[in-house]
Every structure is written in C-alpha cells, then in structure tokens.
C-alpha cells in the first residue's frame, strides 16, 4: 500500500450483517492486498484499484456488536458506506434493515452516500434489487444519495461496476 496513494485514496466502509459476504467480497476485490489488522482493531482493510489513477481504501468493519465502539475511529474519514446484504436471506432482512438504519443515524455519516450491494445474486432464490430496496426501506432515505446494485461476491459478478459507482457517488457528493 503506497503511502502517497493511500493518503489520496477515499476511505470506504464496508458493513453488513455477518454472513452477508463482506470478507468474500474483499478477498475478490483486493487480490493479495487484504491485511488482517491487529486483533484489537480486528478489521480488514485493503486498497482497491479501479484504474491506474483511482483507488479506494476499503475497510471491512464487520457487523459484530462488540466492534461497534471502534467504528467511530473510522467513520470520521469515511467518504462512502457500502452496505452488503444477503439477498437470498429473507429471514434476516428486517435485522439488516435495522442495522442499516442504526448505522446511518451516526452523526459522522450524515452526508455520506450509501451503496447497497444485494449480494448472492447467483442463488436462485435471491430477491430482486427492487425487493431488497423495499425490505431495507431505502426509499425513506430521501435526503441521502443512495444506490443499490446486485452482485455475487463469490463469483465476482458486478463488483467492479459497483465500486465504480461508489467512486462516482463520492465524486458527486
Ligand atoms: P461476512 O464476511 O459478511 O460474514 P462471508 O460473510 O464473506 O464470510 O460469507 C458468508 C458465506 O456466504 C460464505 O459461505 C460465503 O462463501 C458465502 N457467500 C458470500 N458471497 C456469496 C455469493 O455471492 N454467493 C453465494 N452463493 N455465496 C456467497 P460459507 O459456506 O463459507 O459460510
């Protein structure tokens, strides 16, 4: 991770319930660059190069309650929030909706654009982005810039496009 580059690389935070697919996604995107941070921090962080001139620093801050107090340290500098949801898991949509609402209520994230990744689109029972959007109550976030895209972290489908869109959202805000 080059120092000069990381300084100018916008910070993106990856969140979502456990099993949503965050580590799979990071492993796909950040080939060979995922670093385990110290156990006290417990986050994975990596650099994502979109093209020669554009990179994003992506933090997987997990979803565990025990980690929440630590989010504060990273949210300060966060330019976009990427919320990963398992679109095949109807039973946990409500829980995901609550988790998203809670994190967006953080003062540090007030102006931050949101990208929802409806992951696991490769599974036959996965919900459409329209359904996921309704389940997560996204239309209620009318004063926030948000987008939703489907992807498969496992197959590597839709990831590049999604993060290009994240970069555009950051530029617009
Ligand atoms: P997390 O980091 O958000 O907790 P993981 O989630 O990345 O550990 O993924 C949880 C499980 O979902 C893993 O399966 C992983 O392989 C699977 N998974 C992640 N993304 C996809 C996807 O796009 N499609 C499908 N079909 N599965 C996915 P295991 O079996 O290892 O628990």
Coordinates of N, CA, C and O and ligand atoms in Angstrom, one line a residue:
X1 N 0.9 -1.2 0.0 CA 0.0 0.0 0.0 C 0.9 1.2 0.0 O 1.5 1.5 1.0
X2 N 1.0 2.0 -1.1 CA 1.8 3.1 -1.2 C 1.3 4.2 -0.3 O 0.1 4.5 -0.4
X3 N 2.2 4.9 0.4 CA 1.7 5.9 1.3 C 1.1 7.1 0.7 O 0.0 7.5 1.1
X4 N 1.7 7.6 -0.4 CA 1.2 8.8 -1.0 C -0.2 8.5 -1.6 O -1.1 9.3 -1.5
X5 N -0.3 7.3 -2.1 CA -1.6 6.9 -2.7 C -2.7 6.7 -1.7 O -3.8 7.2 -1.9
X6 N -2.3 6.1 -0.6 CA -3.4 5.9 0.4 C -3.9 7.2 1.0 O -5.1 7.3 1.3
X7 N -3.0 8.2 1.0 CA -3.4 9.5 1.6 C -4.5 10.1 0.7 O -5.4 10.7 1.2
X8 N -4.5 9.8 -0.6 CA -5.5 10.4 -1.5 C -6.6 9.5 -1.9 O -7.4 9.8 -2.7
X9 N -6.5 8.3 -1.3 CA -7.5 7.3 -1.7 C -8.7 7.4 -0.7 O -8.5 7.2 0.5
X10 N -9.9 7.7 -1.3 CA -11.0 7.9 -0.4 C -11.3 6.6 0.5 O -11.1 5.5 0.0
X11 N -11.7 6.8 1.7 CA -12.0 5.7 2.6 C -13.4 5.3 2.4 O -14.4 6.1 2.5
X12 N -13.6 4.0 2.2 CA -14.9 3.4 2.1 C -15.1 2.4 3.2 O -14.2 1.6 3.4
X13 N -16.3 2.4 3.8 CA -16.6 1.5 4.8 C -17.6 0.4 4.3 O -18.6 0.7 3.7
X14 N -17.2 -0.8 4.6 CA -18.0 -1.9 4.2 C -18.7 -2.5 5.4 O -18.0 -2.7 6.4
X15 N -20.0 -2.6 5.4 CA -20.7 -3.1 6.6 C -21.8 -4.0 6.1 O -22.1 -4.1 4.9
X16 N -22.4 -4.7 7.1 CA -23.4 -5.6 6.8 C -23.5 -6.7 7.9 O -22.5 -6.8 8.7
X17 N -24.5 -7.4 8.0 CA -24.7 -8.4 9.0 C -23.6 -9.5 8.7 O -23.1 -9.6 7.6
X18 N -23.3 -10.3 9.7 CA -22.4 -11.5 9.5 C -23.0 -12.4 8.4 O -24.3 -12.4 8.3
X19 N -22.2 -13.0 7.6 CA -22.6 -13.9 6.5 C -23.1 -13.2 5.3 O -23.5 -13.9 4.3
X20 N -23.2 -11.9 5.3 CA -23.6 -11.2 4.1 C -22.7 -11.4 2.9 O -23.1 -11.3 1.8
X21 N -21.4 -11.6 3.2 CA -20.5 -11.8 2.2 C -19.3 -10.8 2.1 O -18.6 -10.7 1.1
X22 N -19.1 -10.1 3.2 CA -18.1 -9.0 3.2 C -16.7 -9.5 3.0 O -16.0 -8.9 2.1
X23 N -16.3 -10.5 3.7 CA -14.9 -11.0 3.5 C -14.7 -11.6 2.2 O -13.6 -11.5 1.6
X24 N -15.7 -12.3 1.7 CA -15.6 -12.9 0.3 C -15.4 -11.8 -0.7 O -14.6 -11.9 -1.6
X25 N -16.2 -10.7 -0.5 CA -16.1 -9.6 -1.4 C -14.7 -9.0 -1.4 O -14.1 -8.8 -2.5
X26 N -14.2 -8.7 -0.2 CA -12.9 -8.1 -0.1 C -11.8 -9.0 -0.7 O -11.0 -8.5 -1.4
X27 N -12.0 -10.3 -0.4 CA -11.0 -11.2 -1.0 C -10.9 -11.2 -2.5 O -9.9 -11.3 -3.1
X28 N -12.1 -11.0 -3.1 CA -12.2 -10.9 -4.5 C -11.6 -9.6 -5.1 O -10.9 -9.6 -6.1
X29 N -12.0 -8.5 -4.4 CA -11.6 -7.2 -5.0 C -10.2 -6.9 -4.8 O -9.5 -6.2 -5.6
X30 N -9.7 -7.2 -3.6 CA -8.4 -6.7 -3.2 C -7.3 -7.8 -3.3 O -6.7 -8.1 -2.4
X31 N -7.2 -8.3 -4.5 CA -6.4 -9.5 -4.7 C -5.0 -9.3 -4.0 O -4.2 -8.4 -4.4
X32 N -4.8 -10.2 -3.0 CA -3.5 -10.2 -2.4 C -3.2 -9.0 -1.5 O -2.1 -8.8 -1.0
X33 N -4.2 -8.2 -1.3 CA -4.0 -7.0 -0.5 C -4.7 -6.9 0.8 O -4.7 -5.9 1.5
X34 N -5.5 -7.9 1.1 CA -6.3 -7.8 2.3 C -5.3 -8.0 3.5 O -4.5 -8.9 3.5
X35 N -5.4 -7.1 4.4 CA -4.5 -7.2 5.6 C -5.3 -7.5 6.8 O -6.3 -6.8 7.0
X36 N -4.9 -8.4 7.6 CA -5.6 -8.5 8.9 C -5.0 -7.4 9.8 O -3.8 -7.4 9.9
X37 N -5.8 -6.6 10.3 CA -5.3 -5.6 11.2 C -5.1 -6.3 12.6 O -5.5 -7.4 12.8
X38 N -4.6 -5.6 13.6 CA -4.3 -6.2 14.8 C -5.6 -6.6 15.5 O -6.6 -6.1 15.2
X39 N -5.5 -7.7 16.3 CA -6.8 -8.2 16.9 C -7.6 -7.1 17.7 O -8.8 -7.2 17.8
X40 N -6.8 -6.1 18.2 CA -7.6 -5.1 19.0 C -8.4 -4.3 18.0 O -9.5 -3.8 18.4
X41 N -8.0 -4.1 16.8 CA -8.8 -3.4 15.8 C -9.7 -4.4 15.2 O -10.9 -4.1 15.1
X42 N -9.2 -5.4 14.7 CA -10.0 -6.5 14.2 C -10.7 -6.3 12.9 O -11.6 -7.0 12.5
X43 N -10.2 -5.3 12.1 CA -10.8 -5.0 10.8 C -9.9 -5.4 9.7 O -8.7 -5.4 9.8
X44 N -10.5 -5.8 8.6 CA -9.7 -6.0 7.4 C -9.7 -4.7 6.6 O -10.8 -4.0 6.5
X45 N -8.6 -4.4 6.1 CA -8.6 -3.2 5.2 C -7.8 -3.5 4.0 O -6.8 -4.3 4.0
X46 N -8.1 -2.9 2.9 CA -7.4 -3.1 1.7 C -7.6 -2.0 0.7 O -8.5 -1.2 0.8
X47 N -6.7 -2.0 -0.3 CA -6.8 -1.0 -1.3 C -7.4 -1.6 -2.6 O -7.1 -2.7 -2.9
X48 N -8.3 -0.9 -3.1 CA -9.0 -1.3 -4.3 C -8.6 -0.4 -5.5 O -8.9 0.8 -5.4
X49 N -7.9 -0.9 -6.5 CA -7.6 -0.1 -7.6 C -8.6 -0.2 -8.7 O -8.8 -1.3 -9.2
X50 N -9.3 0.9 -9.0 CA -10.3 0.9 -10.0 C -9.7 1.0 -11.4 O -10.1 0.4 -12.4
X51 N -8.8 1.9 -11.5 CA -7.9 2.1 -12.7 C -6.6 2.7 -12.2 O -6.4 2.8 -11.0
X52 N -5.8 3.0 -13.2 CA -4.4 3.5 -12.8 C -4.4 4.7 -11.9 O -3.5 4.9 -11.0
X53 N -5.4 5.5 -12.0 CA -5.4 6.8 -11.2 C -6.4 6.8 -10.1 O -6.4 7.7 -9.3
X54 N -7.2 5.8 -10.0 CA -8.3 5.8 -9.0 C -8.2 4.6 -8.1 O -8.2 3.4 -8.5
X55 N -8.2 4.8 -6.8 CA -8.2 3.7 -5.8 C -9.1 4.1 -4.7 O -9.3 5.3 -4.4
X56 N -9.6 3.1 -4.0 CA -10.4 3.3 -2.8 C -9.8 2.5 -1.7 O -9.3 1.4 -1.9
X57 N -9.8 3.0 -0.5 CA -9.4 2.2 0.7 C -10.6 1.6 1.3 O -11.5 2.4 1.7
X58 N -10.7 0.3 1.3 CA -12.0 -0.3 1.8 C -11.7 -1.0 3.2 O -10.8 -1.8 3.3
X59 N -12.5 -0.6 4.1 CA -12.5 -1.1 5.5 C -13.7 -2.0 5.7 O -14.8 -1.6 5.5
X60 N -13.4 -3.3 6.1 CA -14.4 -4.2 6.5 C -14.6 -4.1 8.0 O -13.7 -4.7 8.7
X61 N -15.5 -3.3 8.4 CA -15.6 -3.1 9.9 C -16.6 -4.2 10.5 O -16.9 -4.1 11.7
X62 N -17.0 -5.1 9.7 CA -17.8 -6.2 10.3 C -19.2 -5.7 10.7 O -19.7 -4.7 10.3
X63 N -19.8 -6.5 11.5 CA -21.1 -6.2 11.9 C -21.4 -6.5 13.4 O -22.4 -6.2 14.0
X64 N -20.3 -7.1 14.0 CA -20.5 -7.6 15.3 C -20.7 -6.4 16.3 O -20.0 -5.4 16.2
X65 N -21.6 -6.6 17.2 CA -21.9 -5.6 18.2 C -20.6 -5.1 19.0 O -20.4 -3.9 19.2
X66 N -19.7 -6.1 19.3 CA -18.6 -5.8 20.1 C -17.6 -4.8 19.4 O -16.8 -4.1 20.0
X67 N -17.7 -4.7 18.1 CA -16.8 -3.9 17.3 C -17.4 -2.5 17.1 O -16.7 -1.6 16.7
X68 N -18.7 -2.3 17.4 CA -19.3 -1.0 17.1 C -18.6 0.2 17.7 O -18.5 1.2 17.0
X69 N -18.1 0.1 19.0 CA -17.5 1.3 19.5 C -16.3 1.7 18.7 O -15.9 2.9 18.6
X70 N -15.6 0.8 18.0 CA -14.5 1.1 17.2 C -14.8 1.8 15.9 O -13.9 2.4 15.3
X71 N -16.0 1.6 15.4 CA -16.4 2.2 14.2 C -16.1 3.7 14.1 O -15.6 4.3 13.2
X72 N -16.4 4.4 15.3 CA -16.2 5.8 15.4 C -14.8 6.3 14.8 O -14.8 7.3 14.1
X73 N -13.8 5.5 15.1 CA -12.5 5.9 14.7 C -12.3 6.0 13.1 O -11.5 6.7 12.6
X74 N -13.2 5.2 12.5 CA -13.1 5.2 11.0 C -14.1 6.0 10.3 O -13.9 6.5 9.2
X75 N -15.3 6.1 11.0 CA -16.4 6.8 10.3 C -16.1 8.3 10.0 O -16.5 8.8 9.0
X76 N -15.2 8.9 10.9 CA -14.8 10.2 10.7 C -14.4 10.6 9.3 O -14.8 11.6 8.7
X77 N -13.6 9.7 8.7 CA -13.0 10.0 7.4 C -13.7 9.2 6.3 O -13.2 9.2 5.2
X78 N -14.8 8.7 6.6 CA -15.5 7.8 5.6 C -16.2 8.6 4.5 O -16.9 9.6 4.8
X79 N -15.9 8.3 3.3 CA -16.5 9.0 2.1 C -17.7 8.3 1.5 O -18.4 8.9 0.8
X80 N -17.8 7.0 1.8 CA -19.0 6.3 1.3 C -19.2 5.1 2.2 O -18.2 4.5 2.7
X81 N -20.4 4.7 2.3 CA -20.7 3.5 3.1 C -21.3 2.4 2.1 O -22.2 2.7 1.3
X82 N -20.7 1.3 2.1 CA -21.2 0.2 1.3 C -21.8 -0.9 2.3 O -21.1 -1.4 3.1
X83 N -23.1 -1.1 2.1 CA -23.8 -2.0 3.0 C -24.1 -3.3 2.2 O -24.8 -3.2 1.2
X84 N -23.5 -4.4 2.6 CA -23.7 -5.6 1.9 C -24.8 -6.4 2.6 O -24.9 -6.6 3.8
X85 N -25.7 -6.9 1.7 CA -26.9 -7.7 2.3 C -27.0 -9.0 1.5 O -26.7 -9.0 0.3
X86 N -27.3 -10.1 2.2 CA -27.5 -11.4 1.6 C -28.9 -11.4 1.0 O -29.9 -11.5 1.7
X87 N -29.0 -11.2 -0.3 CA -30.3 -11.1 -0.9 C -31.1 -12.4 -1.0 O -32.3 -12.4 -1.4
X88 N -30.5 -13.5 -0.5 CA -31.2 -14.7 -0.5 C -31.8 -15.0 0.9 O -32.5 -16.0 1.1
X89 N -31.4 -14.2 1.8 CA -31.8 -14.5 3.2 C -33.0 -13.6 3.6 O -32.8 -12.6 4.3
X90 N -34.2 -14.0 3.2 CA -35.4 -13.2 3.6 C -35.6 -13.1 5.1 O -36.1 -12.1 5.5
X91 N -35.2 -14.1 5.8 CA -35.5 -14.2 7.2 C -34.7 -13.1 8.0 O -35.1 -12.7 9.1
X92 N -33.6 -12.6 7.4 CA -32.8 -11.6 8.1 C -32.9 -10.2 7.5 O -32.1 -9.3 7.9
X93 N -33.8 -10.0 6.6 CA -34.0 -8.6 6.0 C -34.3 -7.6 7.0 O -33.8 -6.4 7.0
X94 N -35.2 -7.9 7.9 CA -35.6 -7.0 9.0 C -34.4 -6.6 9.9 O -34.3 -5.4 10.2
X95 N -33.7 -7.6 10.2 CA -32.5 -7.3 11.0 C -31.5 -6.4 10.3 O -30.9 -5.5 10.8
X96 N -31.3 -6.7 9.0 CA -30.4 -5.9 8.1 C -31.0 -4.4 8.0 O -30.2 -3.5 8.1
X97 N -32.3 -4.3 7.9 CA -32.9 -3.0 7.8 C -32.6 -2.2 9.1 O -32.3 -1.0 9.0
X98 N -32.7 -2.8 10.2 CA -32.5 -2.1 11.5 C -31.0 -1.8 11.6 O -30.7 -0.7 12.1
X99 N -30.1 -2.7 11.2 CA -28.7 -2.4 11.4 C -28.3 -1.2 10.5 O -27.5 -0.4 10.9
X100 N -28.9 -1.2 9.3 CA -28.6 -0.1 8.4 C -29.1 1.2 8.9 O -28.3 2.2 8.9
X101 N -30.3 1.2 9.4 CA -30.9 2.4 10.0 C -30.0 3.0 11.2 O -29.7 4.2 11.3
X102 N -29.6 2.0 12.0 CA -28.8 2.4 13.1 C -27.5 3.1 12.7 O -27.1 4.1 13.2
X103 N -26.8 2.4 11.8 CA -25.5 3.0 11.4 C -25.7 4.3 10.7 O -24.9 5.2 10.9
X104 N -26.7 4.5 9.9 CA -26.9 5.7 9.2 C -27.3 6.9 10.1 O -27.3 8.0 9.7
X105 N -27.7 6.5 11.3 CA -28.1 7.6 12.2 C -26.9 8.2 12.9 O -27.0 9.2 13.6
X106 N -25.7 7.6 12.6 CA -24.5 8.1 13.2 C -24.2 9.5 12.6 O -24.2 9.7 11.4
X107 N -23.9 10.4 13.5 CA -23.6 11.8 13.1 C -22.5 11.9 12.0 O -22.6 12.7 11.0
X108 N -21.5 11.1 12.2 CA -20.4 11.1 11.2 C -20.8 10.7 9.8 O -20.0 11.0 8.9
X109 N -21.9 10.0 9.7 CA -22.3 9.5 8.4 C -23.4 10.3 7.7 O -24.0 9.9 6.7
X110 N -23.6 11.5 8.3 CA -24.8 12.3 7.8 C -24.8 12.6 6.3 O -25.8 12.5 5.7
X111 N -23.6 13.0 5.9 CA -23.5 13.4 4.5 C -23.0 12.3 3.5 O -22.8 12.6 2.4
X112 N -22.8 11.2 4.1 CA -22.1 10.1 3.3 C -23.1 9.3 2.4 O -24.1 8.9 2.8
X113 N -22.7 9.2 1.1 CA -23.5 8.4 0.2 C -23.5 6.9 0.5 O -22.5 6.4 1.1
X114 N -24.6 6.2 0.2 CA -24.7 4.8 0.5 C -24.9 4.0 -0.7 O -25.6 4.3 -1.7
X115 N -24.1 2.9 -0.8 CA -24.3 1.9 -1.8 C -24.7 0.6 -1.2 O -24.0 0.1 -0.3
X116 N -25.8 0.1 -1.6 CA -26.3 -1.2 -1.0 C -25.9 -2.3 -2.1 O -26.3 -2.1 -3.2
X117 N -25.2 -3.3 -1.6 CA -24.9 -4.4 -2.5 C -25.8 -5.6 -2.2 O -25.7 -6.1 -1.1
X118 N -26.7 -5.9 -3.1 CA -27.6 -7.0 -2.9 C -26.8 -8.3 -3.4 O -26.8 -8.6 -4.5
X119 N -26.1 -8.9 -2.4 CA -25.2 -9.9 -2.7 C -25.8 -11.3 -2.9 O -27.0 -11.4 -2.5
X120 N -25.1 -12.2 -3.5 CA -25.5 -13.6 -3.7 C -26.6 -13.7 -4.8 O -27.5 -14.5 -4.7
X121 N -26.5 -12.8 -5.7 CA -27.4 -12.9 -6.8 C -27.3 -14.1 -7.7 O -28.2 -14.4 -8.5
X122 N -26.3 -14.9 -7.5 CA -26.1 -16.2 -8.2 C -27.1 -17.2 -7.6 O -27.4 -18.2 -8.3
X123 N -27.6 -17.0 -6.4 CA -28.5 -18.0 -5.9 C -29.9 -17.9 -6.5 O -30.4 -16.7 -6.6
X124 N -30.6 -19.0 -6.8 CA -31.9 -18.9 -7.5 C -33.0 -18.2 -6.7 O -33.9 -17.7 -7.3
X125 N -32.9 -18.3 -5.4 CA -33.9 -17.7 -4.6 C -33.6 -16.3 -4.1 O -34.3 -15.7 -3.3
X126 N -32.6 -15.6 -4.8 CA -32.3 -14.3 -4.3 C -33.4 -13.3 -4.7 O -34.0 -13.4 -5.7
X127 N -33.5 -12.3 -3.9 CA -34.5 -11.2 -4.2 C -34.0 -10.2 -5.2 O -32.8 -10.1 -5.3
X128 N -34.9 -9.6 -5.9 CA -34.5 -8.6 -6.8 C -34.1 -7.3 -6.1 O -34.4 -7.2 -4.9
X129 N -33.4 -6.4 -6.8 CA -32.9 -5.2 -6.1 C -34.1 -4.4 -5.6 O -34.1 -3.7 -4.6
X130 N -35.2 -4.5 -6.4 CA -36.4 -3.8 -6.0 C -36.9 -4.3 -4.7 O -37.3 -3.5 -3.8
X131 N -37.0 -5.6 -4.6 CA -37.5 -6.2 -3.3 C -36.6 -5.8 -2.1 O -37.0 -5.5 -1.0
X132 N -35.3 -6.0 -2.4 CA -34.3 -5.7 -1.3 C -34.4 -4.2 -0.9 O -34.5 -3.9 0.3
X133 N -34.6 -3.4 -1.9 CA -34.7 -1.9 -1.6 C -35.9 -1.6 -0.7 O -35.9 -0.9 0.2
X134 N -37.0 -2.3 -1.0 CA -38.2 -2.1 -0.2 C -38.0 -2.7 1.2 O -38.4 -2.0 2.2
X135 N -37.5 -3.9 1.3 CA -37.2 -4.5 2.6 C -36.3 -3.7 3.5 O -36.5 -3.6 4.7
X136 N -35.4 -3.0 2.8 CA -34.4 -2.2 3.6 C -34.9 -0.8 3.8 O -34.2 0.0 4.4
X137 N -36.1 -0.5 3.3 CA -36.7 0.8 3.5 C -35.9 1.9 2.8 O -35.9 3.1 3.3
X138 N -35.2 1.6 1.7 CA -34.3 2.6 1.1 C -35.0 3.9 0.7 O -34.5 5.0 0.8
X139 N -36.3 3.8 0.1 CA -36.9 5.0 -0.3 C -37.1 6.0 0.8 O -37.3 7.2 0.5
X140 N -37.1 5.5 2.0 CA -37.3 6.5 3.1 C -36.0 7.4 3.3 O -36.1 8.4 4.0
X141 N -34.9 7.0 2.7 CA -33.7 7.9 2.8 C -33.7 8.9 1.7 O -32.8 8.9 0.9
X142 N -34.7 9.7 1.8 CA -34.8 10.7 0.6 C -33.8 11.8 0.6 O -33.6 12.4 -0.4
X143 N -33.2 12.1 1.8 CA -32.3 13.2 1.8 C -30.8 12.7 1.7 O -29.9 13.4 2.0
X144 N -30.7 11.4 1.3 CA -29.3 10.9 1.2 C -29.1 10.3 -0.2 O -30.1 9.8 -0.8
X145 N -27.9 10.5 -0.7 CA -27.6 9.9 -2.0 C -27.4 8.4 -1.8 O -26.5 8.0 -1.1
X146 N -28.3 7.6 -2.4 CA -28.1 6.1 -2.3 C -28.3 5.4 -3.6 O -29.0 5.9 -4.5
X147 N -27.7 4.2 -3.7 CA -27.9 3.4 -4.9 C -27.9 1.9 -4.4 O -27.4 1.6 -3.4
X148 N -28.5 1.1 -5.3 CA -28.4 -0.3 -5.0 C -28.1 -1.1 -6.2 O -28.5 -0.8 -7.3
X149 N -27.2 -2.1 -6.0 CA -26.8 -2.9 -7.2 C -26.7 -4.4 -6.7 O -26.4 -4.6 -5.5
X150 N -27.0 -5.3 -7.6 CA -26.8 -6.7 -7.3 C -25.4 -7.2 -7.6 O -24.8 -6.6 -8.5
X151 N -25.0 -8.1 -6.9 CA -23.6 -8.7 -7.2 C -23.5 -10.1 -6.6 O -24.4 -10.6 -5.9
X152 N -22.5 -10.8 -7.0 CA -22.1 -12.0 -6.4 C -20.7 -12.0 -6.0 O -19.8 -12.0 -6.9
X153 N -20.4 -11.8 -4.8 CA -19.0 -11.8 -4.3 C -18.3 -13.1 -4.6 O -17.1 -13.1 -4.9
X154 N -19.1 -14.2 -4.5 CA -18.5 -15.5 -4.7 C -18.0 -15.6 -6.1 O -16.9 -16.1 -6.4
X155 N -18.8 -15.2 -7.1 CA -18.5 -15.4 -8.5 C -17.7 -14.2 -9.0 O -17.3 -14.2 -10.2
X156 N -17.7 -13.1 -8.3 CA -17.0 -11.9 -8.7 C -17.8 -11.1 -9.7 O -17.3 -10.4 -10.6
X157 N -19.2 -11.3 -9.7 CA -20.0 -10.6 -10.6 C -20.5 -9.3 -10.1 O -21.0 -9.2 -8.9
X158 N -20.4 -8.2 -10.9 CA -21.0 -6.9 -10.5 C -20.1 -6.1 -9.6 O -20.5 -5.0 -9.2
X159 N -19.0 -6.6 -9.2 CA -18.2 -5.9 -8.1 C -17.5 -4.7 -8.7 O -17.6 -3.6 -8.1
X160 N -16.9 -4.8 -9.8 CA -16.1 -3.7 -10.4 C -17.1 -2.6 -10.7 O -16.9 -1.4 -10.3
X161 N -18.2 -2.9 -11.3 CA -19.2 -1.9 -11.6 C -19.7 -1.2 -10.3 O -19.9 0.0 -10.3
X162 N -20.0 -2.0 -9.3 CA -20.5 -1.4 -8.1 C -19.5 -0.4 -7.5 O -19.9 0.7 -7.1
X163 N -18.2 -0.7 -7.5 CA -17.3 0.2 -6.9 C -17.0 1.4 -7.8 O -16.6 2.4 -7.3
X164 N -17.1 1.2 -9.1 CA -17.0 2.4 -10.0 C -18.2 3.3 -9.6 O -18.0 4.5 -9.6
X165 N -19.4 2.8 -9.4 CA -20.5 3.6 -9.0 C -20.3 4.3 -7.6 O -20.6 5.4 -7.4
X166 N -19.6 3.6 -6.7 CA -19.3 4.1 -5.4 C -18.4 5.3 -5.6 O -18.6 6.4 -5.0
X167 N -17.4 5.2 -6.5 CA -16.5 6.3 -6.8 C -17.2 7.5 -7.4 O -16.9 8.6 -7.0
X168 N -18.2 7.2 -8.2 CA -19.0 8.3 -8.8 C -19.8 9.0 -7.7 O -19.9 10.2 -7.7
X169 N -20.4 8.2 -6.8 CA -21.2 8.8 -5.7 C -20.3 9.7 -4.9 O -20.7 10.8 -4.5
X170 N -19.0 9.3 -4.6 CA -18.1 10.1 -3.8 C -17.8 11.4 -4.5 O -17.8 12.4 -3.9
X171 N -17.6 11.3 -5.8 CA -17.2 12.5 -6.6 C -18.4 13.5 -6.6 O -18.2 14.7 -6.6
X172 N -19.6 13.0 -6.7 CA -20.8 13.9 -6.7 C -21.1 14.5 -5.4 O -21.7 15.6 -5.4
X173 N -20.6 13.9 -4.3 CA -21.0 14.5 -3.0 C -20.0 15.5 -2.5 O -18.9 15.6 -3.0
Ligands
LIG1 P1 -19.2 -12.0 6.1 O1 -17.7 -11.7 5.9 O2 -20.1 -10.9 5.7 O3 -19.5 -12.5 7.5 P2 -18.6 -14.2 4.3 O4 -19.5 -13.2 5.1 O5 -17.8 -13.5 3.3 O6 -17.8 -15.0 5.3 O7 -19.6 -15.1 3.6 C1 -20.6 -15.9 4.3 C2 -20.9 -17.1 3.5 O8 -21.6 -16.7 2.3 C3 -19.7 -17.9 3.0 O9 -20.2 -19.3 2.9 C4 -19.5 -17.4 1.6 O10 -18.9 -18.3 0.7 C5 -21.0 -17.2 1.1 N1 -21.1 -16.2 0.1 C6 -20.5 -14.9 0.1 N2 -20.8 -14.3 -1.1 C7 -21.6 -15.1 -1.8 C8 -22.2 -15.0 -3.1 O11 -22.2 -14.0 -3.8 N3 -22.9 -16.1 -3.5 C9 -23.1 -17.3 -2.7 N4 -23.8 -18.3 -3.2 N5 -22.5 -17.4 -1.5 C10 -21.8 -16.3 -1.0 P3 -19.7 -20.4 3.9 O12 -20.3 -21.6 3.4 O13 -18.2 -20.4 3.8 O14 -20.2 -20.0 5.2

